[in-house]
Amino acid sequence: MRSGVILAGGYSTRFGDEDKATADLAGEPMIRRVADRLEGVVDDLVVNCRAEQRARLEAALAGVEIPVQYAEDPEPDQGPMAGIMTGLREADGEYAAVVACDMPFVDASFLDYLFERAAGHDAAVPQVEDEWFQTTQAVYRTEPMAQACAKALADDEHKIVVPLFRLDYVVVDAAEIREHATEDTFRNVNTREKLETARSAFGDE
Ligand SMILES: Nc1nc2c(ncn2[C@@H]2O[C@H](COP(=O)(O)OP(=O)(O)OP(=O)(O)O)[C@@H](O)[C@H]2O)c(=O)[nH]1
């Protein structure tokens, strides 16, 4: 069984007043577009969020055809790695694809490839040439990553690579990304300007 974890617990400060997770992207809330992509490749979803976001997120995800659970941050604003831990703790799958809520172009077949690459290891994390690891579009083995995150947070470490580097992880390199992913899979929509540009890609001129 495979799970999907969507990270939505951030404050979207670059986006302005609105929560980017539920911002309208060509007729659908952005998080719904992420969920729709994940639906084809995982058996269930966990949405990590703050308590006050939950009702709006539930409305945005109504009708998703796989089970959706909500993992609320016990303490908000602890960063994406705390969000990954909270989400993974609720996930039922041995492995989970973690995807940020602002990646509506996420390529489902690439996630499928990440699951294959992670098999027998603790994580498969893409690394685009000359850039850092794409830790918010990666596959983790649920229990070891959640435990490693808890340990890192106890040490007051907040970077996602800290728990990752303590695990048996596989790097999915630029050549593999070129072969297995669409070009825009990592494109994130974290400002109003990017939302405007993204609309046309979803057929909204
Ligand atoms: N649970 C939790 N998730 C977070 C936190 N900060 C960011 N995230 C999530 O991690 C992912 C990547 O973070 P960012 O792209 O920086 O999102 P953000 O913090 O909401 O946006 P900015 O405030 O504009 O940086 C997003 O999916 C966020 O929802 C946090 O403090 N807690």
PDB file of C-alpha atoms and ligand atoms in Angstrom:
ATOM      1  CA  MET A   1       0.000   0.000   0.000  1.00  0.00           C
ATOM      2  CA  ARG A   2       1.174   3.499  -0.908  1.00  0.00           C
ATOM      3  CA  SER A   3       0.135   6.741   0.751  1.00  0.00           C
ATOM      4  CA  GLY A   4       0.255  10.362  -0.330  1.00  0.00           C
ATOM      5  CA  VAL A   5       0.959  13.208   2.089  1.00  0.00           C
ATOM      6  CA  ILE A   6       0.087  16.727   0.986  1.00  0.00           C
ATOM      7  CA  LEU A   7       1.802  19.492   2.957  1.00  0.00           C
ATOM      8  CA  ALA A   8      -0.498  22.446   3.484  1.00  0.00           C
ATOM      9  CA  GLY A   9       0.400  23.748   6.951  1.00  0.00           C
ATOM     10  CA  GLY A  10       2.452  26.763   5.843  1.00  0.00           C
ATOM     11  CA  TYR A  11       1.356  30.394   6.025  1.00  0.00           C
ATOM     12  CA  SER A  12       1.673  31.236   2.290  1.00  0.00           C
ATOM     13  CA  THR A  13       3.297  34.583   3.148  1.00  0.00           C
ATOM     14  CA  ARG A  14       4.593  35.145  -0.408  1.00  0.00           C
ATOM     15  CA  PHE A  15       1.070  34.554  -1.675  1.00  0.00           C
ATOM     16  CA  GLY A  16      -0.579  37.359   0.270  1.00  0.00           C
ATOM     17  CA  ASP A  17      -3.680  37.163   2.442  1.00  0.00           C
ATOM     18  CA  GLU A  18      -5.185  34.035   0.929  1.00  0.00           C
ATOM     19  CA  ASP A  19      -4.147  30.438   1.699  1.00  0.00           C
ATOM     20  CA  LYS A  20      -2.470  29.203  -1.501  1.00  0.00           C
ATOM     21  CA  ALA A  21      -3.722  25.659  -0.805  1.00  0.00           C
ATOM     22  CA  THR A  22      -7.301  26.687  -1.525  1.00  0.00           C
ATOM     23  CA  ALA A  23      -6.609  29.432  -4.071  1.00  0.00           C
ATOM     24  CA  ASP A  24      -8.573  29.019  -7.296  1.00  0.00           C
ATOM     25  CA  LEU A  25      -6.415  27.674 -10.107  1.00  0.00           C
ATOM     26  CA  ALA A  26      -8.488  27.658 -13.281  1.00  0.00           C
ATOM     27  CA  GLY A  27     -11.671  26.500 -11.562  1.00  0.00           C
ATOM     28  CA  GLU A  28     -10.198  24.137  -8.947  1.00  0.00           C
ATOM     29  CA  PRO A  29      -8.561  24.798  -5.587  1.00  0.00           C
ATOM     30  CA  MET A  30      -4.800  24.312  -5.966  1.00  0.00           C
ATOM     31  CA  ILE A  31      -4.679  21.472  -3.406  1.00  0.00           C
ATOM     32  CA  ARG A  32      -7.415  19.671  -5.354  1.00  0.00           C
ATOM     33  CA  ARG A  33      -5.221  19.668  -8.439  1.00  0.00           C
ATOM     34  CA  VAL A  34      -2.424  18.099  -6.385  1.00  0.00           C
ATOM     35  CA  ALA A  35      -4.835  15.505  -4.917  1.00  0.00           C
ATOM     36  CA  ASP A  36      -6.187  14.673  -8.389  1.00  0.00           C
ATOM     37  CA  ARG A  37      -2.648  13.922  -9.607  1.00  0.00           C
ATOM     38  CA  LEU A  38      -1.862  11.810  -6.531  1.00  0.00           C
ATOM     39  CA  GLU A  39      -5.115   9.876  -6.725  1.00  0.00           C
ATOM     40  CA  GLY A  40      -3.871   7.754  -9.606  1.00  0.00           C
ATOM     41  CA  VAL A  41      -0.724   6.608  -7.861  1.00  0.00           C
ATOM     42  CA  VAL A  42      -1.507   6.217  -4.128  1.00  0.00           C
ATOM     43  CA  ASP A  43      -4.154   4.340  -2.138  1.00  0.00           C
ATOM     44  CA  ASP A  44      -4.925   7.025   0.409  1.00  0.00           C
ATOM     45  CA  LEU A  45      -4.121  10.621   1.246  1.00  0.00           C
ATOM     46  CA  VAL A  46      -3.087  12.476   4.383  1.00  0.00           C
ATOM     47  CA  VAL A  47      -3.355  16.254   4.418  1.00  0.00           C
ATOM     48  CA  ASN A  48      -1.114  18.007   6.914  1.00  0.00           C
ATOM     49  CA  CYS A  49      -2.498  21.374   7.974  1.00  0.00           C
ATOM     50  CA  ARG A  50      -3.297  23.699  10.855  1.00  0.00           C
ATOM     51  CA  ALA A  51      -6.591  23.160  12.679  1.00  0.00           C
ATOM     52  CA  GLU A  52      -8.129  26.376  11.356  1.00  0.00           C
ATOM     53  CA  GLN A  53      -7.488  25.378   7.721  1.00  0.00           C
ATOM     54  CA  ARG A  54      -9.279  22.082   7.959  1.00  0.00           C
ATOM     55  CA  ALA A  55     -12.859  23.014   7.043  1.00  0.00           C
ATOM     56  CA  ARG A  56     -11.754  24.838   3.889  1.00  0.00           C
ATOM     57  CA  LEU A  57      -9.439  22.003   2.891  1.00  0.00           C
ATOM     58  CA  GLU A  58     -12.191  19.436   3.433  1.00  0.00           C
ATOM     59  CA  ALA A  59     -14.482  21.443   1.163  1.00  0.00           C
ATOM     60  CA  ALA A  60     -11.750  21.687  -1.474  1.00  0.00           C
ATOM     61  CA  LEU A  61     -11.171  17.939  -1.396  1.00  0.00           C
ATOM     62  CA  ALA A  62     -14.812  16.800  -1.243  1.00  0.00           C
ATOM     63  CA  GLY A  63     -15.363  14.016  -3.767  1.00  0.00           C
ATOM     64  CA  VAL A  64     -11.783  12.757  -3.950  1.00  0.00           C
ATOM     65  CA  GLU A  65     -12.210   9.055  -4.593  1.00  0.00           C
ATOM     66  CA  ILE A  66      -9.571   7.658  -2.252  1.00  0.00           C
ATOM     67  CA  PRO A  67      -9.714   7.978   1.571  1.00  0.00           C
ATOM     68  CA  VAL A  68      -8.470  11.336   2.876  1.00  0.00           C
ATOM     69  CA  GLN A  69      -7.276  11.829   6.452  1.00  0.00           C
ATOM     70  CA  TYR A  70      -6.280  15.098   8.085  1.00  0.00           C
ATOM     71  CA  ALA A  71      -3.174  15.360  10.255  1.00  0.00           C
ATOM     72  CA  GLU A  72      -3.293  18.637  12.152  1.00  0.00           C
ATOM     73  CA  ASP A  73      -0.108  20.210  13.472  1.00  0.00           C
ATOM     74  CA  PRO A  74      -0.065  19.885  17.275  1.00  0.00           C
ATOM     75  CA  GLU A  75       1.947  23.108  17.231  1.00  0.00           C
ATOM     76  CA  PRO A  76       1.771  25.359  14.156  1.00  0.00           C
ATOM     77  CA  ASP A  77       4.665  27.077  12.373  1.00  0.00           C
ATOM     78  CA  GLN A  78       7.279  24.431  13.128  1.00  0.00           C
ATOM     79  CA  GLY A  79       8.323  24.289   9.470  1.00  0.00           C
ATOM     80  CA  PRO A  80       7.799  21.812   6.621  1.00  0.00           C
ATOM     81  CA  MET A  81       9.819  19.030   8.250  1.00  0.00           C
ATOM     82  CA  ALA A  82       7.519  19.004  11.283  1.00  0.00           C
ATOM     83  CA  GLY A  83       4.644  18.903   8.782  1.00  0.00           C
ATOM     84  CA  ILE A  84       6.190  15.889   7.035  1.00  0.00           C
ATOM     85  CA  MET A  85       6.513  14.123  10.402  1.00  0.00           C
ATOM     86  CA  THR A  86       2.921  14.874  11.383  1.00  0.00           C
ATOM     87  CA  GLY A  87       1.633  13.718   7.997  1.00  0.00           C
ATOM     88  CA  LEU A  88       3.727  10.551   7.860  1.00  0.00           C
ATOM     89  CA  ARG A  89       2.561   9.535  11.344  1.00  0.00           C
ATOM     90  CA  GLU A  90      -1.001   9.318  10.016  1.00  0.00           C
ATOM     91  CA  ALA A  91      -0.110   7.545   6.781  1.00  0.00           C
ATOM     92  CA  ASP A  92      -1.034   3.860   6.512  1.00  0.00           C
ATOM     93  CA  GLY A  93       1.306   2.952   3.646  1.00  0.00           C
ATOM     94  CA  GLU A  94       4.815   1.603   4.189  1.00  0.00           C
ATOM     95  CA  TYR A  95       5.950   4.303   1.752  1.00  0.00           C
ATOM     96  CA  ALA A  96       4.440   7.731   1.160  1.00  0.00           C
ATOM     97  CA  ALA A  97       4.845  10.340  -1.564  1.00  0.00           C
ATOM     98  CA  VAL A  98       5.143  13.734   0.110  1.00  0.00           C
ATOM     99  CA  VAL A  99       4.094  16.660  -2.092  1.00  0.00           C
ATOM    100  CA  ALA A 100       3.703  20.356  -1.265  1.00  0.00           C
ATOM    101  CA  CYS A 101       0.236  21.821  -1.816  1.00  0.00           C
ATOM    102  CA  ASP A 102       1.658  24.411  -4.226  1.00  0.00           C
ATOM    103  CA  MET A 103       2.904  21.873  -6.805  1.00  0.00           C
ATOM    104  CA  PRO A 104      -0.172  21.461  -9.028  1.00  0.00           C
ATOM    105  CA  PHE A 105       1.967  20.245 -11.949  1.00  0.00           C
ATOM    106  CA  VAL A 106       3.263  17.209 -10.044  1.00  0.00           C
ATOM    107  CA  ASP A 107       3.733  14.335 -12.491  1.00  0.00           C
ATOM    108  CA  ALA A 108       1.964  11.180 -11.262  1.00  0.00           C
ATOM    109  CA  SER A 109       4.109   8.843 -13.355  1.00  0.00           C
ATOM    110  CA  PHE A 110       7.224  10.436 -11.872  1.00  0.00           C
ATOM    111  CA  LEU A 111       5.869   9.730  -8.372  1.00  0.00           C
ATOM    112  CA  ASP A 112       5.347   6.156  -9.487  1.00  0.00           C
ATOM    113  CA  TYR A 113       9.014   6.071 -10.500  1.00  0.00           C
ATOM    114  CA  LEU A 114      10.042   7.516  -7.114  1.00  0.00           C
ATOM    115  CA  PHE A 115       8.138   4.709  -5.359  1.00  0.00           C
ATOM    116  CA  GLU A 116      10.032   2.167  -7.471  1.00  0.00           C
ATOM    117  CA  ARG A 117      13.374   3.798  -6.707  1.00  0.00           C
ATOM    118  CA  ALA A 118      12.611   3.994  -2.971  1.00  0.00           C
ATOM    119  CA  ALA A 119      11.785   0.285  -2.694  1.00  0.00           C
ATOM    120  CA  GLY A 120      14.163  -1.385  -0.260  1.00  0.00           C
ATOM    121  CA  HIS A 121      15.471   2.030   0.927  1.00  0.00           C
ATOM    122  CA  ASP A 122      14.185   4.747   3.269  1.00  0.00           C
ATOM    123  CA  ALA A 123      13.677   7.478   0.674  1.00  0.00           C
ATOM    124  CA  ALA A 124      13.991   8.494  -2.978  1.00  0.00           C
ATOM    125  CA  VAL A 125      14.658  12.216  -3.352  1.00  0.00           C
ATOM    126  CA  PRO A 126      15.052  14.063  -6.660  1.00  0.00           C
ATOM    127  CA  GLN A 127      18.002  16.393  -7.139  1.00  0.00           C
ATOM    128  CA  VAL A 128      17.822  18.748 -10.086  1.00  0.00           C
ATOM    129  CA  GLU A 129      21.241  19.723 -11.467  1.00  0.00           C
ATOM    130  CA  ASP A 130      22.963  22.429  -9.421  1.00  0.00           C
ATOM    131  CA  GLU A 131      20.004  22.639  -7.116  1.00  0.00           C
ATOM    132  CA  TRP A 132      19.196  21.273  -3.717  1.00  0.00           C
ATOM    133  CA  PHE A 133      17.112  18.211  -3.002  1.00  0.00           C
ATOM    134  CA  GLN A 134      13.411  18.358  -3.840  1.00  0.00           C
ATOM    135  CA  THR A 135      12.402  17.116  -0.419  1.00  0.00           C
ATOM    136  CA  THR A 136       8.787  18.265  -0.824  1.00  0.00           C
ATOM    137  CA  GLN A 137       8.260  16.060  -3.891  1.00  0.00           C
ATOM    138  CA  ALA A 138       9.833  12.836  -2.713  1.00  0.00           C
ATOM    139  CA  VAL A 139       8.985   9.351  -1.471  1.00  0.00           C
ATOM    140  CA  TYR A 140       9.826   8.316   2.086  1.00  0.00           C
ATOM    141  CA  ARG A 141       9.506   5.099   4.035  1.00  0.00           C
ATOM    142  CA  THR A 142       6.912   6.240   6.512  1.00  0.00           C
ATOM    143  CA  GLU A 143       8.173   5.029   9.898  1.00  0.00           C
ATOM    144  CA  PRO A 144      11.926   5.642   9.655  1.00  0.00           C
ATOM    145  CA  MET A 145      11.410   9.137   8.226  1.00  0.00           C
ATOM    146  CA  ALA A 146       8.841  10.079  10.896  1.00  0.00           C
ATOM    147  CA  GLN A 147      11.213   8.836  13.593  1.00  0.00           C
ATOM    148  CA  ALA A 148      14.211  10.624  12.087  1.00  0.00           C
ATOM    149  CA  CYS A 149      12.176  13.856  11.917  1.00  0.00           C
ATOM    150  CA  ALA A 150      11.213  13.522  15.592  1.00  0.00           C
ATOM    151  CA  LYS A 151      14.845  13.060  16.537  1.00  0.00           C
ATOM    152  CA  ALA A 152      15.968  16.039  14.439  1.00  0.00           C
ATOM    153  CA  LEU A 153      13.291  18.280  15.955  1.00  0.00           C
ATOM    154  CA  ALA A 154      14.308  17.142  19.450  1.00  0.00           C
ATOM    155  CA  ASP A 155      17.826  18.319  18.530  1.00  0.00           C
ATOM    156  CA  ASP A 156      16.309  21.646  17.379  1.00  0.00           C
ATOM    157  CA  GLU A 157      17.169  20.887  13.747  1.00  0.00           C
ATOM    158  CA  HIS A 158      14.533  22.072  11.281  1.00  0.00           C
ATOM    159  CA  LYS A 159      16.041  21.396   7.845  1.00  0.00           C
ATOM    160  CA  ILE A 160      14.439  18.470   5.996  1.00  0.00           C
ATOM    161  CA  VAL A 161      17.832  17.151   4.893  1.00  0.00           C
ATOM    162  CA  VAL A 162      18.888  16.531   8.509  1.00  0.00           C
ATOM    163  CA  PRO A 163      16.616  13.506   9.011  1.00  0.00           C
ATOM    164  CA  LEU A 164      17.077  12.517   5.363  1.00  0.00           C
ATOM    165  CA  PHE A 165      20.867  12.291   5.686  1.00  0.00           C
ATOM    166  CA  ARG A 166      20.496   9.912   8.637  1.00  0.00           C
ATOM    167  CA  LEU A 167      18.555   7.460   6.485  1.00  0.00           C
ATOM    168  CA  ASP A 168      19.325   5.126   3.596  1.00  0.00           C
ATOM    169  CA  TYR A 169      18.216   7.462   0.801  1.00  0.00           C
ATOM    170  CA  VAL A 170      18.465   7.222  -2.977  1.00  0.00           C
ATOM    171  CA  VAL A 171      19.161  10.328  -5.059  1.00  0.00           C
ATOM    172  CA  VAL A 172      17.145  10.564  -8.262  1.00  0.00           C
ATOM    173  CA  ASP A 173      19.481  12.601 -10.439  1.00  0.00           C
ATOM    174  CA  ALA A 174      18.999  15.090 -13.252  1.00  0.00           C
ATOM    175  CA  ALA A 175      19.258  12.478 -16.016  1.00  0.00           C
ATOM    176  CA  GLU A 176      16.582  10.333 -14.386  1.00  0.00           C
ATOM    177  CA  ILE A 177      14.387  13.367 -13.834  1.00  0.00           C
ATOM    178  CA  ARG A 178      14.718  14.288 -17.529  1.00  0.00           C
ATOM    179  CA  GLU A 179      13.776  10.763 -18.532  1.00  0.00           C
ATOM    180  CA  HIS A 180      10.900  10.184 -16.130  1.00  0.00           C
ATOM    181  CA  ALA A 181       9.327  13.533 -15.302  1.00  0.00           C
ATOM    182  CA  THR A 182       7.578  16.290 -17.174  1.00  0.00           C
ATOM    183  CA  GLU A 183       9.571  19.496 -17.141  1.00  0.00           C
ATOM    184  CA  ASP A 184       7.216  21.356 -14.842  1.00  0.00           C
ATOM    185  CA  THR A 185       6.736  18.690 -12.149  1.00  0.00           C
ATOM    186  CA  PHE A 186       8.592  20.780  -9.531  1.00  0.00           C
ATOM    187  CA  ARG A 187       7.099  24.098 -10.583  1.00  0.00           C
ATOM    188  CA  ASN A 188       5.650  25.732  -7.494  1.00  0.00           C
ATOM    189  CA  VAL A 189       2.934  28.273  -7.427  1.00  0.00           C
ATOM    190  CA  ASN A 190       3.751  30.323  -4.368  1.00  0.00           C
ATOM    191  CA  THR A 191       2.940  33.863  -5.532  1.00  0.00           C
ATOM    192  CA  ARG A 192      -0.080  35.538  -7.165  1.00  0.00           C
ATOM    193  CA  GLU A 193       2.011  36.140 -10.297  1.00  0.00           C
ATOM    194  CA  LYS A 194       2.838  32.447 -10.611  1.00  0.00           C
ATOM    195  CA  LEU A 195      -0.847  31.607 -10.116  1.00  0.00           C
ATOM    196  CA  GLU A 196      -1.735  33.874 -13.039  1.00  0.00           C
ATOM    197  CA  THR A 197       0.903  32.229 -15.243  1.00  0.00           C
ATOM    198  CA  ALA A 198      -0.206  28.733 -14.182  1.00  0.00           C
ATOM    199  CA  ARG A 199      -3.851  29.374 -15.145  1.00  0.00           C
ATOM    200  CA  SER A 200      -3.181  29.209 -18.869  1.00  0.00           C
ATOM    201  CA  ALA A 201      -1.460  25.833 -18.491  1.00  0.00           C
ATOM    202  CA  PHE A 202      -4.760  24.488 -17.155  1.00  0.00           C
ATOM    203  CA  GLY A 203      -6.654  25.825 -20.137  1.00  0.00           C
ATOM    204  CA  ASP A 204      -7.932  29.016 -18.517  1.00  0.00           C
ATOM    205  CA  GLU A 205      -6.946  31.833 -20.876  1.00  0.00           C
TER     206      GLU A 205
HETATM  207  N1  LIG B   1       2.970  21.875   8.831  1.00  0.00           N
HETATM  208  C1  LIG B   1       3.706  22.863   8.322  1.00  0.00           C
HETATM  209  N2  LIG B   1       3.903  22.926   6.984  1.00  0.00           N
HETATM  210  C2  LIG B   1       4.621  23.961   6.490  1.00  0.00           C
HETATM  211  C3  LIG B   1       5.192  24.952   7.330  1.00  0.00           C
HETATM  212  N3  LIG B   1       5.845  25.834   6.551  1.00  0.00           N
HETATM  213  C4  LIG B   1       5.698  25.425   5.285  1.00  0.00           C
HETATM  214  N4  LIG B   1       4.947  24.288   5.248  1.00  0.00           N
HETATM  215  C5  LIG B   1       4.553  23.543   4.046  1.00  0.00           C
HETATM  216  O1  LIG B   1       5.736  23.162   3.368  1.00  0.00           O
HETATM  217  C6  LIG B   1       5.615  23.371   1.968  1.00  0.00           C
HETATM  218  C7  LIG B   1       6.735  24.259   1.460  1.00  0.00           C
HETATM  219  O2  LIG B   1       6.729  25.496   2.153  1.00  0.00           O
HETATM  220  P1  LIG B   1       6.629  26.914   1.453  1.00  0.00           P
HETATM  221  O3  LIG B   1       6.583  26.781  -0.022  1.00  0.00           O
HETATM  222  O4  LIG B   1       7.667  27.803   2.019  1.00  0.00           O
HETATM  223  O5  LIG B   1       5.167  27.369   1.916  1.00  0.00           O
HETATM  224  P2  LIG B   1       4.713  28.475   2.909  1.00  0.00           P
HETATM  225  O6  LIG B   1       5.601  28.514   4.099  1.00  0.00           O
HETATM  226  O7  LIG B   1       3.258  28.273   3.133  1.00  0.00           O
HETATM  227  O8  LIG B   1       4.872  29.780   2.015  1.00  0.00           O
HETATM  228  P3  LIG B   1       5.742  31.107   2.274  1.00  0.00           P
HETATM  229  O9  LIG B   1       5.266  31.652   3.591  1.00  0.00           O
HETATM  230  O10 LIG B   1       5.389  31.991   1.127  1.00  0.00           O
HETATM  231  O11 LIG B   1       7.174  30.644   2.302  1.00  0.00           O
HETATM  232  C8  LIG B   1       4.231  23.947   1.729  1.00  0.00           C
HETATM  233  O12 LIG B   1       3.430  22.909   1.240  1.00  0.00           O
HETATM  234  C9  LIG B   1       3.763  24.426   3.091  1.00  0.00           C
HETATM  235  O13 LIG B   1       2.370  24.247   3.281  1.00  0.00           O
HETATM  236  C10 LIG B   1       4.964  24.850   8.752  1.00  0.00           C
HETATM  237  O14 LIG B   1       5.429  25.674   9.546  1.00  0.00           O
HETATM  238  N5  LIG B   1       4.234  23.788   9.184  1.00  0.00           N
END
